[in-house]
Short mmCIF file of C-alpha atoms in Angstrom, two decimals:
data_model
loop_
_atom_site.label_atom_id
_atom_site.label_comp_id
_atom_site.label_asym_id
_atom_site.label_seq_id
_atom_site.Cartn_x
_atom_site.Cartn_y
_atom_site.Cartn_z
CA PRO A 368 88.96 90.69 107.37
CA HIS A 369 89.08 87.04 108.43
CA SER A 370 87.39 86.06 105.20
CA ARG A 371 90.07 87.73 103.13
CA GLY A 372 92.90 85.44 104.10
CA ARG A 373 91.16 82.23 103.15
CA ILE A 374 90.12 80.60 99.92
CA VAL A 375 86.53 79.49 100.44
CA SER A 376 84.15 77.55 98.22
CA ASP A 377 81.39 80.06 98.12
CA LYS A 378 79.05 80.05 95.13
CA THR A 379 77.49 83.40 95.78
CA SER A 380 80.64 85.40 96.18
CA GLY A 381 82.24 83.86 93.14
CA LEU A 382 85.46 83.24 95.02
CA LEU A 383 87.67 80.63 93.36
CA VAL A 384 88.71 77.39 95.00
CA ALA A 385 91.86 75.37 94.87
CA PRO A 386 91.39 72.31 92.64
CA GLU A 387 91.69 69.83 95.44
CA ASP A 388 89.10 71.57 97.67
CA ASN A 389 85.71 69.96 96.91
CA ALA A 390 86.17 70.91 93.30
CA GLY A 391 83.39 68.52 92.46
CA GLU A 392 80.91 71.20 93.48
CA LEU A 393 82.07 73.89 91.07
CA ASN A 394 82.60 73.69 87.36
CA PRO A 395 86.22 73.39 86.34
CA LEU A 396 86.22 76.92 84.90
CA LEU A 397 86.28 78.27 88.41
CA TRP A 398 89.21 76.15 89.54
CA LEU A 399 92.37 77.99 90.47
CA PRO A 400 95.07 77.40 87.90
CA LYS A 401 97.57 74.76 89.02
CA GLY A 402 100.43 76.19 91.02
CA VAL A 403 98.42 78.99 92.58
CA ARG A 404 98.42 77.09 95.82
CA ARG A 405 102.21 77.41 95.63
CA GLY A 406 101.70 81.18 95.18
CA TYR A 407 99.35 80.96 98.12
CA ALA A 408 102.24 79.38 99.99
CA LEU A 409 104.13 82.64 99.44
CA LEU A 410 101.54 84.64 101.36
CA PRO A 411 103.23 86.80 103.97
CA PRO A 412 104.01 84.46 106.87
CA LEU A 413 101.63 86.17 109.32
CA LEU A 414 98.68 85.72 106.97
CA LYS A 415 99.70 82.22 106.12
CA VAL A 416 99.47 81.23 109.76
CA LEU A 417 96.25 83.16 110.25
CA SER A 418 94.73 81.37 107.28
CA ASP A 419 93.01 78.05 107.52
CA ARG A 420 96.04 75.87 108.19
CA GLY A 421 96.76 77.27 111.67
CA PRO A 422 100.02 77.65 113.63
CA GLN A 423 100.69 73.96 114.32
CA SER A 424 101.24 73.17 110.65
CA TRP A 425 103.53 76.18 110.43
CA GLU A 426 105.76 74.88 113.19
CA SER A 427 105.92 71.47 111.61
CA GLU A 428 107.50 72.96 108.46
CA ALA A 429 111.25 72.80 107.78
CA PRO A 430 113.38 74.41 110.54
CA ARG A 431 114.01 78.09 109.96
CA LEU A 432 117.49 79.38 109.12
CA GLN A 433 118.64 81.83 111.78
CA PRO A 434 119.53 85.31 110.45
CA ASP A 435 122.83 87.05 111.06
CA SER A 436 122.76 88.83 114.41
CA ARG A 437 124.04 92.10 112.91
CA ALA A 438 121.29 91.97 110.30
CA LEU A 439 118.73 91.34 113.04
CA ARG A 440 120.03 94.29 115.06
CA TYR A 441 119.77 96.55 112.01
CA MET A 442 116.18 95.49 111.25
CA LYS A 443 115.12 95.93 114.89
CA ARG A 444 116.44 99.48 114.71
CA LEU A 445 114.54 100.05 111.45
CA TYR A 446 111.39 98.69 113.13
CA LYS A 447 111.74 101.11 116.05
CA MET A 448 112.15 104.00 113.62
CA SER A 449 109.12 103.02 111.55
CA ALA A 450 106.57 101.83 114.15
CA THR A 451 105.28 102.91 117.57
CA LYS A 452 105.59 100.76 120.69
CA GLU A 453 102.14 99.31 119.95
CA GLY A 454 103.43 98.26 116.54
CA ILE A 455 101.45 100.84 114.55
CA PRO A 456 103.26 102.39 111.56
CA LYS A 457 104.32 105.91 112.55
CA ALA A 458 102.08 108.51 110.90
CA THR A 459 104.94 111.00 110.76
CA LYS A 460 106.95 108.66 108.55
CA SER A 461 106.09 109.63 105.01
CA HIS A 462 107.97 106.73 103.48
CA LEU A 463 106.47 105.06 100.45
CA TYR A 464 107.55 101.55 101.28
CA ASN A 465 105.41 99.16 103.30
CA THR A 466 107.88 96.27 103.10
CA VAL A 467 111.64 96.07 103.73
CA ARG A 468 113.50 92.81 103.12
CA LEU A 469 117.04 92.10 104.25
CA PHE A 470 118.92 89.25 102.58
CA THR A 471 122.29 87.93 103.69
CA PRO A 472 124.39 86.29 100.96
CA CYS A 473 123.85 82.57 100.76
CA SER A 474 127.20 81.73 99.26
CA GLU A 475 130.53 83.45 98.75
CA CYS A 476 133.62 82.99 96.69
CA LYS A 477 136.31 84.95 98.46
CA HIS A 478 139.34 86.39 96.73
CA ARG A 479 141.78 88.38 98.74
CA HIS A 480 144.96 89.95 97.50
CA ARG A 481 147.16 92.56 99.06
CA ASP A 482 149.57 95.02 97.50
CA LEU A 483 151.88 97.47 99.15
CA MET A 484 149.51 100.35 99.63
CA LYS A 485 146.02 98.92 99.69
CA ASP A 486 144.13 96.18 101.33
CA ILE A 487 141.82 94.92 98.57
CA HIS A 488 138.89 92.69 99.38
CA SER A 489 136.99 91.05 96.59
CA VAL A 490 134.11 88.72 97.28
CA ASP A 491 131.51 86.99 95.09
CA LEU A 492 128.06 87.07 96.65
CA LEU A 493 124.92 85.20 95.77
CA PHE A 494 121.60 86.55 97.00
CA ASN A 495 118.47 84.45 96.69
CA LEU A 496 115.36 86.61 96.33
CA ASP A 497 112.73 83.88 96.27
CA ARG A 498 110.78 85.54 99.10
CA VAL A 499 110.07 88.67 97.07
CA THR A 500 106.52 88.24 95.75
CA ALA A 501 105.18 89.39 92.39
CA LEU A 502 103.19 92.18 94.10
CA GLU A 503 106.23 93.61 95.91
CA HIS A 504 107.65 96.34 93.68
CA LEU A 505 111.18 97.60 94.20
CA LEU A 506 111.61 101.19 95.35
CA LYS A 507 115.22 101.13 96.51
CA SER A 508 118.03 98.59 96.96
CA VAL A 509 120.99 99.10 99.25
CA LEU A 510 124.15 97.15 100.02
CA LEU A 511 124.57 97.26 103.78
CA TYR A 512 128.10 97.17 105.12
CA SER A 513 129.00 96.93 108.76
CA PHE A 514 132.46 97.75 110.07
CA ASP A 515 134.31 95.49 112.36
CA THR A 516 135.44 96.88 115.73
CA SER A 517 139.02 97.62 114.68
CA VAL A 518 137.97 100.83 112.89
CA PRO A 519 138.28 103.86 115.27
CA ILE A 520 135.08 105.86 115.70
CA SER A 521 134.67 109.14 113.72
CA SER A 522 137.64 108.39 111.57
CA SER A 523 137.50 109.57 108.00
CA ILE A 524 137.64 106.80 105.40
CA LYS A 525 137.84 106.87 101.62
CA CYS A 526 136.64 103.72 99.90
CA THR A 527 136.45 102.63 96.31
CA CYS A 528 133.77 100.05 95.59
CA HIS A 529 133.79 98.04 92.41
CA LEU A 530 130.53 96.19 91.86
CA SER A 531 129.86 93.75 89.06
CA ILE A 532 126.99 91.46 88.26
CA LYS A 533 127.84 87.95 87.22
CA GLU A 534 125.89 85.74 84.92
CA HIS A 535 126.10 82.00 85.03
CA ASP A 536 127.34 80.67 81.72
CA PHE A 537 126.32 77.12 81.60
CA SER A 538 129.81 75.69 81.78
CA GLY A 539 128.87 74.98 85.38
CA GLN A 540 131.84 76.74 87.03
CA VAL A 541 131.19 77.84 90.59
CA CYS A 542 132.19 81.49 90.10
CA PRO A 543 130.67 82.61 86.81
CA SER A 544 131.90 85.34 84.44
CA ILE A 545 131.20 89.10 84.70
CA SER A 546 128.34 90.55 82.66
CA HIS A 547 128.16 94.27 83.58
CA SER A 548 129.87 96.24 86.28
CA ILE A 549 129.99 99.65 87.98
CA ALA A 550 132.66 101.40 90.01
CA PHE A 551 132.12 104.26 92.44
CA SER A 552 133.99 105.78 95.29
CA LEU A 553 132.66 106.67 98.72
CA HIS A 554 133.94 109.02 101.32
CA PHE A 555 132.35 108.86 104.75
CA GLU A 556 132.96 109.22 108.44
CA VAL A 557 132.53 106.10 110.53
CA ARG A 558 129.78 106.89 112.99
CA LYS A 559 128.90 105.13 116.27
CA ARG A 560 126.61 102.69 114.50
CA LYS A 561 129.18 101.65 111.98
CA TRP A 562 126.76 100.90 109.13
CA VAL A 563 127.31 102.11 105.59
CA GLU A 564 124.42 101.94 103.11
CA ILE A 565 125.49 101.89 99.47
CA ASP A 566 122.59 102.73 97.17
CA VAL A 567 122.65 100.31 94.23
CA THR A 568 119.07 100.89 93.11
CA SER A 569 119.78 101.91 89.52
CA PHE A 570 122.33 99.15 89.23
CA LEU A 571 120.05 96.32 90.36
CA GLN A 572 116.74 97.71 89.03
CA PRO A 573 116.87 95.92 85.63
CA LEU A 574 117.61 92.58 87.27
CA ILE A 575 114.93 92.79 89.94
CA ALA A 576 112.40 94.15 87.43
CA THR A 577 112.86 90.97 85.42
CA LYS A 578 111.99 89.01 88.62
CA ARG A 579 115.48 87.49 88.73
CA ARG A 580 115.50 85.10 91.67
CA ASN A 581 119.27 84.82 92.11
CA ILE A 582 121.57 87.83 92.03
CA HIS A 583 125.25 87.04 91.73
CA MET A 584 127.59 89.94 92.23
CA ALA A 585 131.26 90.52 92.87
CA VAL A 586 132.08 93.32 95.28
CA ASN A 587 135.58 94.74 95.29
CA PHE A 588 136.15 97.06 98.23
CA THR A 589 139.25 99.12 98.89
CA CYS A 590 139.41 101.48 101.85
CA LEU A 591 142.03 103.88 103.09
CA MET A 592 142.02 105.98 106.23
CA GLY A 593 142.17 109.76 105.80
CA ASP A 594 140.14 112.59 104.25
CA PRO A 595 140.99 113.59 100.67
CA GLN A 596 139.16 116.94 101.07
CA GLN A 597 141.40 117.99 103.87
CA ASN A 598 144.44 116.77 101.97
CA THR A 599 145.37 114.34 104.67
CA LYS A 600 147.55 111.63 103.17
CA LEU A 601 145.62 108.44 102.47
CA GLU A 602 147.35 105.83 104.53
CA ASN A 603 146.63 102.88 106.82
CA PRO A 604 144.52 100.45 104.86
CA VAL A 605 141.34 99.66 106.70
CA ASN A 606 140.04 96.22 107.32
CA VAL A 607 136.44 96.88 106.32
CA ALA A 608 135.12 94.17 104.15
CA LEU A 609 135.52 91.22 106.42
CA VAL A 610 131.75 90.90 106.86
CA PRO A 611 130.06 90.42 103.49
CA PRO A 612 127.36 93.06 102.91
CA SER A 613 123.65 92.30 103.21
CA LEU A 614 121.21 93.36 100.53
CA LEU A 615 118.34 95.59 101.67
CA LEU A 616 115.27 95.98 99.43
CA TYR A 617 112.69 98.70 100.09
CA LEU A 618 109.48 97.51 98.43
CA ASN A 619 105.91 98.64 97.90
CA ASP A 620 103.56 95.69 98.36
CA THR A 621 100.39 96.34 96.33
CA SER A 622 98.51 93.32 97.69
CA GLU A 623 95.24 93.92 99.51
CA GLN A 624 96.64 92.76 102.85
CA ALA A 625 99.44 95.29 102.86
CA TYR A 626 98.96 98.72 104.43
CA HIS A 627 98.62 101.45 101.83
CA ARG A 628 99.43 104.67 103.61
CA TRP A 629 97.94 106.92 100.95
CA ASN A 630 94.71 104.96 100.67
CA SER A 631 93.93 105.28 104.34
CA LEU A 632 94.61 109.05 104.14
CA ARG A 633 92.28 109.41 101.16
CA TYR A 634 89.66 107.30 102.96
CA ARG A 635 89.86 109.48 106.02
CA ARG A 636 89.39 112.63 103.93
CA LYS A 637 86.35 111.20 102.14
CA ASN A 638 84.59 109.89 105.27
CA PRO A 639 85.42 112.19 108.14
CA VAL A 640 83.38 110.17 110.64
CA ARG A 641 84.73 112.29 113.39
CA PRO A 642 85.25 116.06 113.10
CA ARG A 643 88.77 116.48 111.78
CA ARG A 644 91.09 117.55 114.55
CA ARG A 645 92.88 120.76 113.62
CA ASN A 646 96.12 119.60 115.09
CA SER A 647 96.11 116.09 113.61
CA LEU A 648 99.46 115.02 112.28
CA HIS A 649 98.57 114.37 108.65
CA VAL A 650 101.27 112.82 106.53
CA ASP A 651 101.24 115.06 103.50
CA PRO A 652 101.85 112.93 100.39
CA ALA A 653 102.21 115.91 98.18
CA GLY A 654 104.32 117.98 100.57
CA ASP A 655 103.52 121.60 101.60
CA LYS A 656 101.94 122.33 98.24
CA GLU A 657 98.85 120.51 99.45
CA LYS A 658 98.53 122.61 102.56
CA ASP A 659 98.64 125.72 100.39
CA SER A 660 96.04 124.34 98.08
CA GLN A 661 93.82 123.64 101.07
CA GLY A 662 94.33 127.21 102.28
CA LYS A 663 93.54 128.59 98.83
CA ARG A 664 90.45 126.42 98.58
CA ALA A 665 89.17 127.60 101.95
CA SER A 666 89.71 131.28 101.05
CA ARG A 667 88.06 130.73 97.65
CA GLN A 668 85.05 129.15 99.37
CA ARG A 669 84.94 131.99 101.82
CA ARG A 670 85.02 134.48 98.92
CA GLU B 638 60.33 111.72 147.31
CA GLU B 639 58.45 108.75 145.92
CA ASN B 640 60.95 108.33 143.07
CA LEU B 641 63.76 108.35 145.55
CA LYS B 642 62.09 105.55 147.41
CA GLU B 643 62.22 103.41 144.25
CA VAL B 644 65.80 104.14 143.35
CA PRO B 645 68.09 101.31 144.54
CA VAL B 646 70.57 102.40 147.18
CA ALA B 647 74.20 102.37 146.04
CA PRO B 648 77.28 102.67 148.25
CA PRO B 649 78.20 106.40 148.20
CA TYR B 650 81.81 105.91 147.20
CA ASN B 651 80.70 104.43 143.75
CA LEU B 652 78.43 107.33 142.81
CA SER B 653 79.89 107.90 139.35
CA GLU B 654 79.37 104.24 138.43
CA TYR B 655 75.89 104.45 139.88
CA PHE B 656 74.83 107.40 137.75
CA LYS B 657 76.51 105.95 134.67
CA GLN B 658 73.92 103.23 134.44
CA PHE B 659 71.31 105.89 133.81
CA LEU B 660 73.37 107.71 131.20
CA PHE B 661 74.56 104.82 129.05
CA PRO B 662 72.48 101.72 128.26
CA GLN B 663 74.18 98.51 129.41
CA ASN B 664 75.75 95.89 127.11
CA GLU B 665 75.47 98.08 124.05
CA CYS B 666 77.79 97.54 121.08
CA GLU B 667 81.27 98.87 121.94
CA LEU B 668 84.97 98.24 121.48
CA HIS B 669 86.60 95.95 124.03
CA ASN B 670 90.30 95.68 124.80
CA PHE B 671 92.08 92.46 124.06
CA ARG B 672 95.85 92.11 124.21
CA LEU B 673 97.94 89.08 123.36
CA SER B 674 101.64 88.31 123.19
CA PHE B 675 103.05 86.26 120.37
CA SER B 676 104.91 84.10 122.88
CA GLN B 677 101.50 82.83 124.05
CA LEU B 678 100.96 81.51 120.52
CA LYS B 679 104.57 80.28 120.37
CA TRP B 680 105.09 82.53 117.38
CA ASP B 681 107.80 84.57 119.00
CA LYS B 682 110.43 82.35 117.40
CA TRP B 683 109.76 83.98 114.09
CA ILE B 684 107.86 87.18 114.93
CA ILE B 685 110.58 89.48 116.23
CA ALA B 686 108.38 92.58 116.76
CA PRO B 687 106.00 93.69 118.12
CA HIS B 688 106.13 91.54 121.26
CA ARG B 689 102.52 92.36 122.09
CA TYR B 690 99.54 92.84 119.82
CA SER B 691 96.19 94.42 120.73
CA PRO B 692 93.65 93.45 118.05
CA GLN B 693 90.65 94.53 120.28
CA TYR B 694 87.15 93.27 119.46
CA CYS B 695 83.52 94.47 119.26
CA LYS B 696 80.80 93.14 121.47
CA GLY B 697 77.33 94.21 122.63
CA GLU B 698 73.77 94.61 121.53
CA CYS B 699 72.68 96.79 118.70
CA PRO B 700 69.94 99.27 119.76
CA ARG B 701 66.77 99.46 117.68
CA VAL B 702 67.45 102.91 116.33
CA VAL B 703 71.18 103.05 115.54
CA GLY B 704 71.27 106.34 113.58
CA HIS B 705 74.34 108.56 113.44
CA ARG B 706 75.87 107.40 116.73
CA TYR B 707 77.13 104.24 115.04
CA GLY B 708 77.46 105.60 111.54
CA SER B 709 75.35 102.68 110.45
CA PRO B 710 73.88 102.54 107.00
CA VAL B 711 70.10 102.84 106.65
CA HIS B 712 70.00 99.15 105.81
CA THR B 713 70.74 98.43 109.47
CA MET B 714 67.43 99.91 110.54
CA VAL B 715 65.62 98.06 107.77
CA GLN B 716 67.15 94.79 108.97
CA ASN B 717 65.97 95.60 112.48
CA ILE B 718 62.42 96.09 111.23
CA ILE B 719 62.56 92.83 109.26
CA TYR B 720 63.64 91.03 112.43
CA GLU B 721 60.96 92.61 114.61
CA LYS B 722 58.00 92.68 112.27
CA LEU B 723 58.46 90.29 109.39
CA ASP B 724 60.81 87.36 110.01
CA SER B 725 62.61 86.79 113.28
CA THR B 726 64.88 84.18 111.64
CA VAL B 727 66.62 87.11 110.02
CA PRO B 728 69.26 88.08 112.60
CA ARG B 729 69.37 91.50 114.17
CA PRO B 730 72.23 93.73 113.03
CA SER B 731 75.57 92.67 114.52
CA CYS B 732 78.14 94.62 116.41
CA VAL B 733 81.24 94.58 114.17
CA PRO B 734 84.42 96.64 113.70
CA ALA B 735 83.93 99.68 111.50
CA GLU B 736 87.46 101.03 111.43
CA TYR B 737 90.93 99.55 111.78
CA SER B 738 94.49 100.62 112.11
CA PRO B 739 97.46 98.85 110.53
CA LEU B 740 100.21 96.86 112.26
CA SER B 741 103.93 96.67 111.48
CA VAL B 742 105.44 93.22 111.89
CA LEU B 743 109.10 92.12 111.79
CA THR B 744 109.44 88.42 110.96
CA ILE B 745 112.10 85.89 110.03
CA GLU B 746 111.38 84.06 106.80
CA PRO B 747 112.06 80.33 106.43
CA ASP B 748 115.16 81.08 104.35
CA GLY B 749 116.63 83.22 107.14
CA SER B 750 115.96 86.57 105.49
CA ILE B 751 114.22 89.23 107.59
CA VAL B 752 111.13 91.12 106.50
CA TYR B 753 109.49 94.29 107.88
CA LYS B 754 105.93 94.58 106.60
CA GLU B 755 102.99 96.86 107.33
CA TYR B 756 99.69 94.97 107.33
CA GLU B 757 96.33 96.63 106.75
CA ASP B 758 93.35 96.37 109.13
CA MET B 759 95.00 94.55 112.02
CA ILE B 760 93.67 96.54 115.03
CA ALA B 761 89.97 97.34 115.45
CA THR B 762 89.59 100.99 116.52
CA ARG B 763 85.84 101.56 116.27
CA CYS B 764 82.64 99.49 116.25
CA THR B 765 79.37 99.83 114.42
CA CYS B 766 76.08 97.99 114.05
CA ARG B 767 75.23 96.58 110.65
#
């Protein structure tokens, strides 16, 4: 594997070289197109450090922005759910994604207005998705809200969320105009962890599919305490949208370096180097159907 | 009785180790443990999890006849014969990893965003000769 992370000038293997690496030896047809080195710069950070430039150069780069502590807490919890103590992806997790990215908004335009009954929060958010690479394909996108401490635990809350995507018209104003929007209402119970995930996959899919680097959205959040199903009166506006939401992207990285859960399963089936353990915990990509088909196959063979 | 005379005397309490040297050849190709922590590399500022990483490594000599025990391809035996009979500048087969397991890593990106990613082939789990 160590040869995979590095561009080498190797005639026999036909690997390409970056133009400035002893290009004199190879004919120009084999040079990498200009700019690929920049793409190379977007290698996942771990591989970038493991590649030929080494950790020192990594530390000498621009200082790293520190993430929001809530966001960090959330991702640590996700890590514990997805990987064992040794850091190996849990085999029981049959999730399709092999990459999850959490972005906090990099700029906000806050509008806040209050009327008699409701406490309406409206905020413009700008997310910069530069770190998403061309080989990371979107599976799901979620707006992640966290409640502040003033909300009592296991209280019932009804919220209406108004989401709109903004396009910059080139008049240069800071808060651009609205292009398309969506409104939906949520009803949920505030649990101990106080996170609410709002699935906005279908809403953001067209933007992310067109590799949009900056996503500008306005989020209008209105929450009232009470449970409409049990006909309790909606009262007591809730102070929920003080912390702007983060954007969570579940992605499938198709690059060679990323772990492809299904490949390794297929590989194991094709080359059972060791006798297959009856009780091994196989992650079943096709669900129970597959077990049946295996059972049928065995009985057919027996017949 | 004569054989016994030749056998080296080992302290009784280490009998299992003593007999092991007759069962398994010494220094043969096998997987060795190696564990590091990212703080040793000063990477823990941006690698949030895992704290420790056990890549392991393969070390040892490759026996002449590797066969099914290592799952080595036939070419391995051919290379052995080339080394022994035709050209000793051709190296003997090497002891290398044959199977890996992935590793999940949680890192902070330069722009402050956080990424969870599962990397392929990060922990050697089995060795072979080839």
